[in-house]
Short mmCIF file of C-alpha atoms in Angstrom, two decimals:
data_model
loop_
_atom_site.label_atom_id
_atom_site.label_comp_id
_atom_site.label_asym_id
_atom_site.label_seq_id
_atom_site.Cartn_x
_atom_site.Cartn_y
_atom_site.Cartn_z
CA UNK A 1 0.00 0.00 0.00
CA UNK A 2 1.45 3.63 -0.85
CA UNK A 3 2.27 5.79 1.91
CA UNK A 4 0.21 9.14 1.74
CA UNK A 5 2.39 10.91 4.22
CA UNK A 6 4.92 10.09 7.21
CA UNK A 7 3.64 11.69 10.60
CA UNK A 8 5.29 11.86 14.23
CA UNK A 9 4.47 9.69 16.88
CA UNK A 10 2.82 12.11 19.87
CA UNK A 11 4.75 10.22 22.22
CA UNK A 12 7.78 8.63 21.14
CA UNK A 13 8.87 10.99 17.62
CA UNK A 14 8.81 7.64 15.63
CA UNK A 15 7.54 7.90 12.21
CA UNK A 16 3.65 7.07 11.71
CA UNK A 17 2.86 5.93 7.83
CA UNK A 18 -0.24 7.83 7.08
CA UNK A 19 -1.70 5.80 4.39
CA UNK A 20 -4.54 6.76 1.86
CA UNK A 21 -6.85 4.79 3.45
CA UNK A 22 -7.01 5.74 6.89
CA UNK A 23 -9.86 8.09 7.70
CA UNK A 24 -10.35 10.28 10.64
CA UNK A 25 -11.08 8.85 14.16
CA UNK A 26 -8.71 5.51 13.30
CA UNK A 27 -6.48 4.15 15.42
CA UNK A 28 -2.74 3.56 14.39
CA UNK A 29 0.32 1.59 16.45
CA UNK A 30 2.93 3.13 16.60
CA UNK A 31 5.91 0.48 15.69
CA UNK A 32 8.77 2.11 18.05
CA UNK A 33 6.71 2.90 21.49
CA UNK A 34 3.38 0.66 20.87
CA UNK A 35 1.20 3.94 21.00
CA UNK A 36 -2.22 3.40 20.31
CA UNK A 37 -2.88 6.92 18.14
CA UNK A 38 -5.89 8.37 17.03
CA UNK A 39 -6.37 10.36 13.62
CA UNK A 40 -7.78 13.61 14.82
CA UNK A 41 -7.45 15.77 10.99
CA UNK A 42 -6.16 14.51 7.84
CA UNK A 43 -5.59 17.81 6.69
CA UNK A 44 -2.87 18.91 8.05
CA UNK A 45 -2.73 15.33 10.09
CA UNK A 46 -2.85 15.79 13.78
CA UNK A 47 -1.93 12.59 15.64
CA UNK A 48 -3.13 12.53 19.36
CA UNK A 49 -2.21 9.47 21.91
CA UNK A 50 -5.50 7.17 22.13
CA UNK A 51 -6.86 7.10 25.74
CA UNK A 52 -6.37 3.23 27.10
CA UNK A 53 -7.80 1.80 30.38
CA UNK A 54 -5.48 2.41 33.26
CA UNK A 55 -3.63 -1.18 34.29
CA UNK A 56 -2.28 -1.97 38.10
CA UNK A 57 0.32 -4.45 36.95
CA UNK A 58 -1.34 -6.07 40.07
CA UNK A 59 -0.08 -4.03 42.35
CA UNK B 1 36.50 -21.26 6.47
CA UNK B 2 38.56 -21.06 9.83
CA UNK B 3 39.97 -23.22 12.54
CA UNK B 4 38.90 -21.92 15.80
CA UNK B 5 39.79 -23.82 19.39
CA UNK B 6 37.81 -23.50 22.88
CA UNK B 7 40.31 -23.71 25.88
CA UNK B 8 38.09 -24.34 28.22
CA UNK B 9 35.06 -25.79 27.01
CA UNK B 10 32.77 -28.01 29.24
CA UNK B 11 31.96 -24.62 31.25
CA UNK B 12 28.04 -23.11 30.39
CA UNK B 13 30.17 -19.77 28.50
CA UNK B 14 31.57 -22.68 26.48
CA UNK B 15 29.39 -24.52 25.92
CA UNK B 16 27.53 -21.87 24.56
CA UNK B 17 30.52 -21.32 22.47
CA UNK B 18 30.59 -24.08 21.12
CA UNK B 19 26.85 -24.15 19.92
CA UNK B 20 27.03 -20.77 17.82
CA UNK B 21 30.06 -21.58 16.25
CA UNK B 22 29.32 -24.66 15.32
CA UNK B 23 26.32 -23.12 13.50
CA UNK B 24 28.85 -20.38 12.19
CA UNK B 25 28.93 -20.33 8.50
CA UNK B 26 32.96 -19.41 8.29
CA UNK B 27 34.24 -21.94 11.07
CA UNK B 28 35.13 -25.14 11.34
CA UNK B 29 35.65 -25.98 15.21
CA UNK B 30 38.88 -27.98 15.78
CA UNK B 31 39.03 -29.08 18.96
CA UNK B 32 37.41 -28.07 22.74
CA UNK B 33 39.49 -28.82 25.74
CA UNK B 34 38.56 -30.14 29.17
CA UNK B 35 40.96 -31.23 31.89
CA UNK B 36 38.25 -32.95 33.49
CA UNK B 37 36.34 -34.84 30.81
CA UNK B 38 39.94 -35.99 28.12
CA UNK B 39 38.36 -38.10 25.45
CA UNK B 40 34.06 -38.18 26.35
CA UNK B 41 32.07 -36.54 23.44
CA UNK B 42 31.13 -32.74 23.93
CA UNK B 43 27.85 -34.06 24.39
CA UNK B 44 28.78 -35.31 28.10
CA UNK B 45 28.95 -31.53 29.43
CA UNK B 46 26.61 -30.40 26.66
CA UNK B 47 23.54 -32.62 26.51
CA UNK B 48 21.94 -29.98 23.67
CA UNK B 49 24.79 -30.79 21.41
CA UNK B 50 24.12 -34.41 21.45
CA UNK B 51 24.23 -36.18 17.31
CA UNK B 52 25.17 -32.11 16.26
CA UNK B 53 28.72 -32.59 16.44
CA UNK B 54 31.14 -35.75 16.86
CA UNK B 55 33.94 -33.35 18.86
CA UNK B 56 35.45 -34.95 21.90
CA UNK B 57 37.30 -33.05 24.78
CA UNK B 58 40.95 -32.72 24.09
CA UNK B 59 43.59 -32.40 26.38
CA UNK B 60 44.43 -28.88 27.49
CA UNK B 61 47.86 -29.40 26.71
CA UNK B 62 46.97 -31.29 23.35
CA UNK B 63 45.98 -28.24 21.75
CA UNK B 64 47.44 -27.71 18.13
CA UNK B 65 47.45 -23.97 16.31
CA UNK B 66 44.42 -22.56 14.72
CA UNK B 67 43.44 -19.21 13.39
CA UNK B 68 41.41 -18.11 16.00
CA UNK B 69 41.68 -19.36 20.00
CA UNK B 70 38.77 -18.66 22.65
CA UNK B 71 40.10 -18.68 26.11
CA UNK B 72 36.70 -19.78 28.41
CA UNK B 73 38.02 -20.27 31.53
CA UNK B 74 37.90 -19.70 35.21
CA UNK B 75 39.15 -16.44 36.05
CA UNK B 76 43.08 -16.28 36.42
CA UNK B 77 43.89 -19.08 34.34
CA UNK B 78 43.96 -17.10 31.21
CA UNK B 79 46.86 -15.24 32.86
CA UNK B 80 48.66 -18.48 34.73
CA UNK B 81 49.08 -19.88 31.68
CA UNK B 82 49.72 -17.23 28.98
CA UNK B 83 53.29 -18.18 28.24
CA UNK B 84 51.74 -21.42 26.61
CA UNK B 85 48.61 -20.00 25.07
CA UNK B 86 49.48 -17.35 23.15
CA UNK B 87 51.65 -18.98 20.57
CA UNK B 88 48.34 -21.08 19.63
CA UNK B 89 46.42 -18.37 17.60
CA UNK B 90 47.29 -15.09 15.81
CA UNK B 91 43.68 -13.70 17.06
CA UNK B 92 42.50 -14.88 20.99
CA UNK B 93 39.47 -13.84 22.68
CA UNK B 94 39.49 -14.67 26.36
CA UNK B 95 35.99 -14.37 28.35
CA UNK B 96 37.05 -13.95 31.75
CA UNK B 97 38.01 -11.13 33.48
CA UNK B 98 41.81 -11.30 33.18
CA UNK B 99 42.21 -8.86 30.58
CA UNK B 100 39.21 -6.34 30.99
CA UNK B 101 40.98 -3.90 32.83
CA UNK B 102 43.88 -1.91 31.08
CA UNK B 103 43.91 0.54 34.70
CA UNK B 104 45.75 -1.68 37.94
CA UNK B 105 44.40 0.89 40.06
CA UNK B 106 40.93 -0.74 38.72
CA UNK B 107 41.94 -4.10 38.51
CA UNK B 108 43.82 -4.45 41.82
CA UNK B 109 40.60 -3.39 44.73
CA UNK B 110 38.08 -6.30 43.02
CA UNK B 111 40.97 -8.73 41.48
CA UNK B 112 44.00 -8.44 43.58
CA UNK B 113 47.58 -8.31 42.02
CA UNK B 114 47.69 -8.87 38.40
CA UNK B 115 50.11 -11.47 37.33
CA UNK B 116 50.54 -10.42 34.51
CA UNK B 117 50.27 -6.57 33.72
CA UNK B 118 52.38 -6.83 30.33
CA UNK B 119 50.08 -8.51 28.46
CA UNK B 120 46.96 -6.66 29.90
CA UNK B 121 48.24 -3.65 27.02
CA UNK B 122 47.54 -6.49 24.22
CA UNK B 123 43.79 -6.67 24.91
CA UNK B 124 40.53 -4.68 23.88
CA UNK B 125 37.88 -4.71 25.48
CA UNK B 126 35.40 -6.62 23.04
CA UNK B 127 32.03 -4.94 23.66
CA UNK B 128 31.53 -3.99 20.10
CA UNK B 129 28.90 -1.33 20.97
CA UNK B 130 31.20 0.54 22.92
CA UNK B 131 34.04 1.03 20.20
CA UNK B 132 33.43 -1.38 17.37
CA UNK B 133 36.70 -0.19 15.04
CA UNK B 134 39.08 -1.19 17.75
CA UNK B 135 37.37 -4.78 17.94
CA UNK B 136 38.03 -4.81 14.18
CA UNK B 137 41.65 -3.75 14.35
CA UNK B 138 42.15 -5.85 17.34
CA UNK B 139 43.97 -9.02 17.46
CA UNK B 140 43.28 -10.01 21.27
CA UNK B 141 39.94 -9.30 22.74
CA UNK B 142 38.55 -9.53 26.24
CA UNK B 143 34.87 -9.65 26.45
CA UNK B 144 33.10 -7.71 29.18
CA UNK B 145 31.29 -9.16 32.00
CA UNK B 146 28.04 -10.26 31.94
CA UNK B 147 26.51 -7.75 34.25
CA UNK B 148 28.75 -5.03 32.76
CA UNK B 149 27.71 -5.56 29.43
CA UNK B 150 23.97 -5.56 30.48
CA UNK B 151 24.55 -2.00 32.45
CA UNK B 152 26.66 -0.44 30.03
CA UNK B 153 23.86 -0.97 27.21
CA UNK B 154 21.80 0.70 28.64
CA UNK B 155 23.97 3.64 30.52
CA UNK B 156 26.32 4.38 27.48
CA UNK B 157 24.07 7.15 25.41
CA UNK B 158 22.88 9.06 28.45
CA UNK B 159 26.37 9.37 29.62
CA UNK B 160 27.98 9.94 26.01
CA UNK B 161 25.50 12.77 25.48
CA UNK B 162 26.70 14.30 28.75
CA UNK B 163 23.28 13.91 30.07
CA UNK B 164 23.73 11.82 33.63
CA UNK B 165 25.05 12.91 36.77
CA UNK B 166 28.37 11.47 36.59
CA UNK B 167 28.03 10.73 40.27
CA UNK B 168 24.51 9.44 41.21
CA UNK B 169 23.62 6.85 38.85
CA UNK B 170 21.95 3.72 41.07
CA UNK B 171 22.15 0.07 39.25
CA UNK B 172 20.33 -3.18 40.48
CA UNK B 173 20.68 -6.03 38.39
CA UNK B 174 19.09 -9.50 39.10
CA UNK B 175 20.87 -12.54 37.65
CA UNK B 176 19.98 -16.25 36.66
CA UNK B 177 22.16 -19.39 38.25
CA UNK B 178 23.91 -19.64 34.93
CA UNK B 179 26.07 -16.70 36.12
CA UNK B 180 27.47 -18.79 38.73
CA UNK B 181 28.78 -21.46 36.44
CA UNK B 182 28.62 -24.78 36.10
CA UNK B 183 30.80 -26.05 38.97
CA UNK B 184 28.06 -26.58 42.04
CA UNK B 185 28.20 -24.61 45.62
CA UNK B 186 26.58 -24.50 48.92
CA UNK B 187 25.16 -21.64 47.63
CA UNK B 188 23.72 -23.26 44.25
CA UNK B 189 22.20 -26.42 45.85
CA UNK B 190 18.61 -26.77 44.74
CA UNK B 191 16.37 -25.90 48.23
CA UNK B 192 19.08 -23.25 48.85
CA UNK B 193 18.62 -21.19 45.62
CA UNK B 194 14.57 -22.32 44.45
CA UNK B 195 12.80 -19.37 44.75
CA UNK B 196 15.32 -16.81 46.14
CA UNK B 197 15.89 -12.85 46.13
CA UNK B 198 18.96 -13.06 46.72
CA UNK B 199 21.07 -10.00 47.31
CA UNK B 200 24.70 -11.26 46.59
CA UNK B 201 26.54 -8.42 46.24
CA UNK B 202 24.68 -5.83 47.74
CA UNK B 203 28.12 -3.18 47.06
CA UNK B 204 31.56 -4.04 45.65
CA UNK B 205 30.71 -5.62 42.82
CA UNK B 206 33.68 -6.57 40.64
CA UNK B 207 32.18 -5.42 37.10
CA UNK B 208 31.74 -1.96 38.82
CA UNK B 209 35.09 -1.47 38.08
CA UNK B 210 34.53 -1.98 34.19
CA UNK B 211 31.70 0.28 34.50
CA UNK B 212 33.21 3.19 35.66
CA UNK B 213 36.12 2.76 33.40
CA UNK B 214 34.41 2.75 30.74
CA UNK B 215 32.13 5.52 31.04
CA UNK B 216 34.88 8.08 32.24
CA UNK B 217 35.97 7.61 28.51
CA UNK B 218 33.22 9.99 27.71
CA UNK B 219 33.56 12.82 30.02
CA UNK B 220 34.27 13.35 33.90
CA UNK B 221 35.35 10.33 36.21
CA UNK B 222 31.85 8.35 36.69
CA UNK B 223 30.85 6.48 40.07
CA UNK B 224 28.32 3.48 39.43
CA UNK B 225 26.74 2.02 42.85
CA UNK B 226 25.88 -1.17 41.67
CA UNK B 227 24.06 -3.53 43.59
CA UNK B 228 23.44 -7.30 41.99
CA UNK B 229 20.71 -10.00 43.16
CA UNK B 230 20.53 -13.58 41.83
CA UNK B 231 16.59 -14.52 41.17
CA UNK B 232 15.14 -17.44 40.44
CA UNK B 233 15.67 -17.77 36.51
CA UNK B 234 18.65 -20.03 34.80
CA UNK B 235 20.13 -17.69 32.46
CA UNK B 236 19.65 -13.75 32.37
CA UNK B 237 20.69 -10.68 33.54
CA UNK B 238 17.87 -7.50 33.81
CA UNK B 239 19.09 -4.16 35.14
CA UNK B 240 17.38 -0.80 36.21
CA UNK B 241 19.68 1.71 36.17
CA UNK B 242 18.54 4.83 38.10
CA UNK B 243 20.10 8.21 36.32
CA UNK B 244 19.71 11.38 37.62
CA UNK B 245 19.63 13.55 34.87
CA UNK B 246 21.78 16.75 34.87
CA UNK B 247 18.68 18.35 33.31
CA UNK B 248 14.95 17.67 33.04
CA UNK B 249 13.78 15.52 29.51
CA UNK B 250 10.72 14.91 27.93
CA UNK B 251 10.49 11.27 26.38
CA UNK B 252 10.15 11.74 23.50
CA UNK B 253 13.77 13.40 23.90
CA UNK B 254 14.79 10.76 25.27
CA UNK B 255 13.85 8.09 22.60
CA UNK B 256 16.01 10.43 20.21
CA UNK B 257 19.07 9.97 22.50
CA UNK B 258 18.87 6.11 22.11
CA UNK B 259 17.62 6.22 18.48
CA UNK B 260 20.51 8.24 17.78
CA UNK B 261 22.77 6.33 19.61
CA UNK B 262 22.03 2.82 18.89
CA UNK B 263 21.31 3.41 14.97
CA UNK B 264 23.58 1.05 13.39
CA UNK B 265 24.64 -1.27 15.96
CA UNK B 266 22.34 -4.77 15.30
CA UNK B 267 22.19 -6.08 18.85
CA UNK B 268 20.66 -3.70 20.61
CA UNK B 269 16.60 -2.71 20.45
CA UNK B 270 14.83 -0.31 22.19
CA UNK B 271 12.02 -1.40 23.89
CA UNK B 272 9.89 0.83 25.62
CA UNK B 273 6.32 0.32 24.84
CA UNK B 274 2.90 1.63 26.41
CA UNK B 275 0.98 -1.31 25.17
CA UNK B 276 1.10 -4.89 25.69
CA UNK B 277 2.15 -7.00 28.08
CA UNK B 278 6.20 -7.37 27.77
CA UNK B 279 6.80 -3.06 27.70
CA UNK B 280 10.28 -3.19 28.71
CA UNK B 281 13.56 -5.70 28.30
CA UNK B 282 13.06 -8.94 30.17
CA UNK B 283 15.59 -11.07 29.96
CA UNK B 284 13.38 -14.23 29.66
CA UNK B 285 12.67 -13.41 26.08
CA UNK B 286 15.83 -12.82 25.16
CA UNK B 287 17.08 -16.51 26.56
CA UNK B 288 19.72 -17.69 23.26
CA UNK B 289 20.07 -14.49 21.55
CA UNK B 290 22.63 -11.88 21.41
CA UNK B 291 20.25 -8.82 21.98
CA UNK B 292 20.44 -6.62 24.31
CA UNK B 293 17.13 -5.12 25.11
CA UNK B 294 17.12 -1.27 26.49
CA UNK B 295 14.07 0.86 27.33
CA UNK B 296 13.22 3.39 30.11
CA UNK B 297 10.54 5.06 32.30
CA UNK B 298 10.89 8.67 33.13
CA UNK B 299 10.02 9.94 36.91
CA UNK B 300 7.28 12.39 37.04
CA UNK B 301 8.21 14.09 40.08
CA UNK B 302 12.08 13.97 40.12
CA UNK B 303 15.24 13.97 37.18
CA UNK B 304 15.34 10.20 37.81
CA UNK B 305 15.19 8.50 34.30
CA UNK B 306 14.77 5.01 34.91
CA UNK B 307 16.84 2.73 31.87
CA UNK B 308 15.59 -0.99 31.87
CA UNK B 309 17.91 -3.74 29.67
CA UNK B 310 18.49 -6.99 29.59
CA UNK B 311 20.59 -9.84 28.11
CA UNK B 312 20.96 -13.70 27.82
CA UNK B 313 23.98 -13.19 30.32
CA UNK B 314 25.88 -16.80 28.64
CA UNK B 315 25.42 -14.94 24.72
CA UNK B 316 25.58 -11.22 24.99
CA UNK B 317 26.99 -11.48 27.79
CA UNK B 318 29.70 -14.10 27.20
CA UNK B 319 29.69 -16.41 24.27
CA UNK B 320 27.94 -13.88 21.85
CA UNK B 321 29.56 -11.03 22.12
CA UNK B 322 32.74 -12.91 21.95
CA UNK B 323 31.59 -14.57 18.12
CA UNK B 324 30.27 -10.80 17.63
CA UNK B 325 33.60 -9.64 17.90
CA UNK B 326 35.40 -12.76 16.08
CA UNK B 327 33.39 -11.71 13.35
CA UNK B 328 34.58 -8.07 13.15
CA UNK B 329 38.22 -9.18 13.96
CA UNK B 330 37.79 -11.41 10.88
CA UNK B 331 36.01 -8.82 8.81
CA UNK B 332 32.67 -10.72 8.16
CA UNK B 333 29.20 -9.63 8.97
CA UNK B 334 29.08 -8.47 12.22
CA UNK B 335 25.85 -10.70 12.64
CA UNK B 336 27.25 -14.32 11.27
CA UNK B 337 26.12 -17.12 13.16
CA UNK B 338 24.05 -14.93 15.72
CA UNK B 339 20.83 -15.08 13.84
CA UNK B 340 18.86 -16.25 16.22
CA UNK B 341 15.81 -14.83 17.44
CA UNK B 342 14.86 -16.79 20.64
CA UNK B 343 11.63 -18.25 21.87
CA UNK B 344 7.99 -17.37 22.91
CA UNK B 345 6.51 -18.41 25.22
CA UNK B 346 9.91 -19.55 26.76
#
C-alpha cells in the first residue's frame, strides 16, 4: 500500500505511515513505542495518543 | 572457512561457544578442551549438542594452532598460563576477566595483584557497541562481564551525550544461576537457591570497576553504585539503572538519545512500549540471543530516568559477544552465526 504521508508519533517521535486509506477517528500503532494513536485531521494530520484503560500491573 | 579452538570448554560460556560456532557459517571448530572430561564426546557436558557434532574433549595441553583461539576459563587461568597460550592463535578472545581492565588501580581493589600486567596492554575490550573499530583492528579481545555488558547498554548514550550525573547513577541487576557457572556450591544447591531474592553483592561488585572505566571515557570520572541480586531464573541478567539527569527531559527526547545512539549497531533494540504486556527488556525473552534489550521510564516528580535492559547473560553477555567480535576481527558480517531470534513463550 502507498504511503500518503509520514507523521510523528505524539509520544515517542517515531515515524507514523499515514496511508490513503485511513480516515479520521482511526487508530494507528505506533511500531517504536506501541502507542495506540488516534487520527484527529487529515488535513494537516494531527496525531493525538488514544486514551487506554489504566492497568495496576497487580499491584 | 577457519579453525577456531575453545580452551576451556565443558563450562556453560563454552558450551555456549561451542553451539554458535558450530552453527557459524565461516568456522570449522577444531578441537574443545577439558581437563576434566579428556576423550568423552562434547555431548557429556553439553547434553543440547548431542548427534550435532562428533567433537570430543581434548587435552588442554593437546591443543594444536588454529586461526582463531577462545580462552573460556575460570578467572586467572587465562593469565597463569599465557606463556603457553598465546603462541596457539594469531587472534584470541578470552571471556574472563583477566584482561578487561587496562587501569591496575581498577583491577587491583576487586581482582588483587595482576600477574601479569604486560600482556593486559595487548587486549581490547570486546564490547563492540562501545568502540566497534578497535574490535576490528584488534587481534586479542577480552569480552566484558556479563553484568557489565547488560549496564553499560543501557547507561552508554545518556552518559555519552553528557546527560547523567556522573556521580549518582543507582544500578540493580538480578541474575539467573547460569552466572554462577557450572561447577556446584553450597550456595547453588537446589532448596538453597529455588525461589530466592537473593542480594549477593549488595556493594563491591567486581564489574563496577569496568563500569566506571568505561564511562569516564566519555567525560568526567563516573561512580556506578551497583548492587546485583541472583533470582530465580537459569540464564539472564535484567538491570534498572537509576540516572539522575543533569537536566529535566521529555520522552520523546529521550527516545532520540537512544535512536541516535544505537542506529547502526544490530544487537541492541529499544524497547519501551505503552501497550502490551512485555513493555520493557526482560531477559526471559531474550534466553539464546545476542540482543540486548534497552528501554526506560521517566520519573514524574524527580530527574530520575529510569533505563531498563536486559541480556541472555551466557550470549551477549559471554559467548555472543565474543563470536560478535570474532566476526569483526575477521572482517565478516558483524551478525554471522548470531541469527537467532529466541523463543515465545519460553
Amino acid at each position: 500500500m502507498s504511503v500518503l504521508t509520514v507523521a510523528e508519533c505524539p509520544v515517542c517521535g517515531g515515524d507514523v505511515e499515514i496511508t490513503p486509506d485511513v480516515i479520521v477517528g482511526e487508530l494507528l500503532d505506533c511500531d517504536d513505542c506501541g502507542s495506540e494513536i488516534e487520527v484527529r485531521t487529515l488535513t494537516p494530520v494531527r496525531l493525538e495518543v488514544a486514551p487506554t484503560p489504566a492497568e495496576d500491573w497487580g499491584e | 572457512m577457519i579453525r577456531a579452538s575453545i580452551l576451556g570448554g565443558s563450562g556453560y560460556g563454552g558450551g555456549e561457544l561451542l553451539r554458535l560456532l558450530l552453527g557459524h557459517p565461516e568456522v570449522d571448530v577444531a578441537q574443545v578442551s577439558s581437563r576434566r572430561l579428556v576423550g568423552k564426546p562434547v555431548g557429556r557436558a553439553h547434553p543440547n549438542l548431542r548427534g550435532h557434532t562428533s567433537l570430543r574433549f581434548s587435552d588442554p595441553g593437546d591443543l594444536e594452532p588454529c586461526d582463531i583461539l577462545f580462552l573460556a576459563l575460570p578467572h586467572g587461568q587465562a593469565s597463569a598460563g599465557w606463556d603457553g597460550i598465546e603462541g596457539l592463535a594469531p587472534r584470541i578472545i578470552d571471556l574472563s576477566a583477566d584482561f578487561r581492565l587496562q587501569d591496575p588501580e581498577r583491577y587491583e581493589p576487586h581482582y588483587g595483584s595482576h600477574p601479569r600486567p604486560d600482556v593486559v596492554g595487548r587486549f581490547t575490550y570486546g564490547l563492540a557497541e562501545i568502540d566497534r573499530e578497535a574490535v576490528r583492528r584488534a587481534t586479542h579481545v577480552a569480552t566484558g562481564g556479563c553484568n557489565a555488558t547488560v549496564t553499560l547498554l543501557g547507561l552508554l548514550p545518556f552518559f555519552a551525550a553528557g546527560l547523567a550525573d556522573p556521580n549518582l547513577t543507582v544500578v540493580d541487576v538480578k541474575v539467573g544461576s547460569s552466572e554462577g557457572g557450572a561447577e556446584p556450591n553450597p550456595g547453588s544447591h537446589h532448596p538453597v537457591r529455588s525461589g530466592i531474592v537473593r542480594p549477593y553483592a549488595a556493594t563491591g561488585h567486581r564489574h563496577t570497576a569496568e563500569i566506571e572505566s568505561v564511562l569516564s571515557r566519555y567525560g568526567p570520572p563516573v561512580r556506578v553504585h551497583m548492587s546485583v541480586s541472583a533470582v530465580d531464573m537459569v540464564r539472564g541478567a535484567a538491570a534498572l539503572s537509576h540516572v539522575f539527569l543533569i537536566e529535566p527531559m521529555k520522552a520523546k527526547e529521550v527516545w532520540a538519545v537512544l535512536r541516535d545512539h544505537w542506529d547502526g549497531h544490530p544487537f541492541v533494540r529499544i524497547v519501551a512500549e505503552r501497550a502490551g504486556t512485555h513493555r520493557l527488556p526482560e531477559p526471559r525473552l531474550l534466553a539464546g540471543t545476542n540482543f540486548c534489550d534497552v528501554g526506560f521510564e521517566l520519573d514524574p516528580f524527580s530527574n530520575r530516568l529510569v533505563v531498563a535492559s536486559a541480556i541472555d547473560n551466557l550470549v551477549k553477555g559471554s559467548a555472543g559477544q565474543a563470536v560478535q567480535a570474532m566476526n569483526l576481527m575477521m572482517g565478516w558480517e558483524e551478525t554471522a552465526g548470531l541469527g537467532f531470534v529466541g523463543l515465545f513463550p519460553a
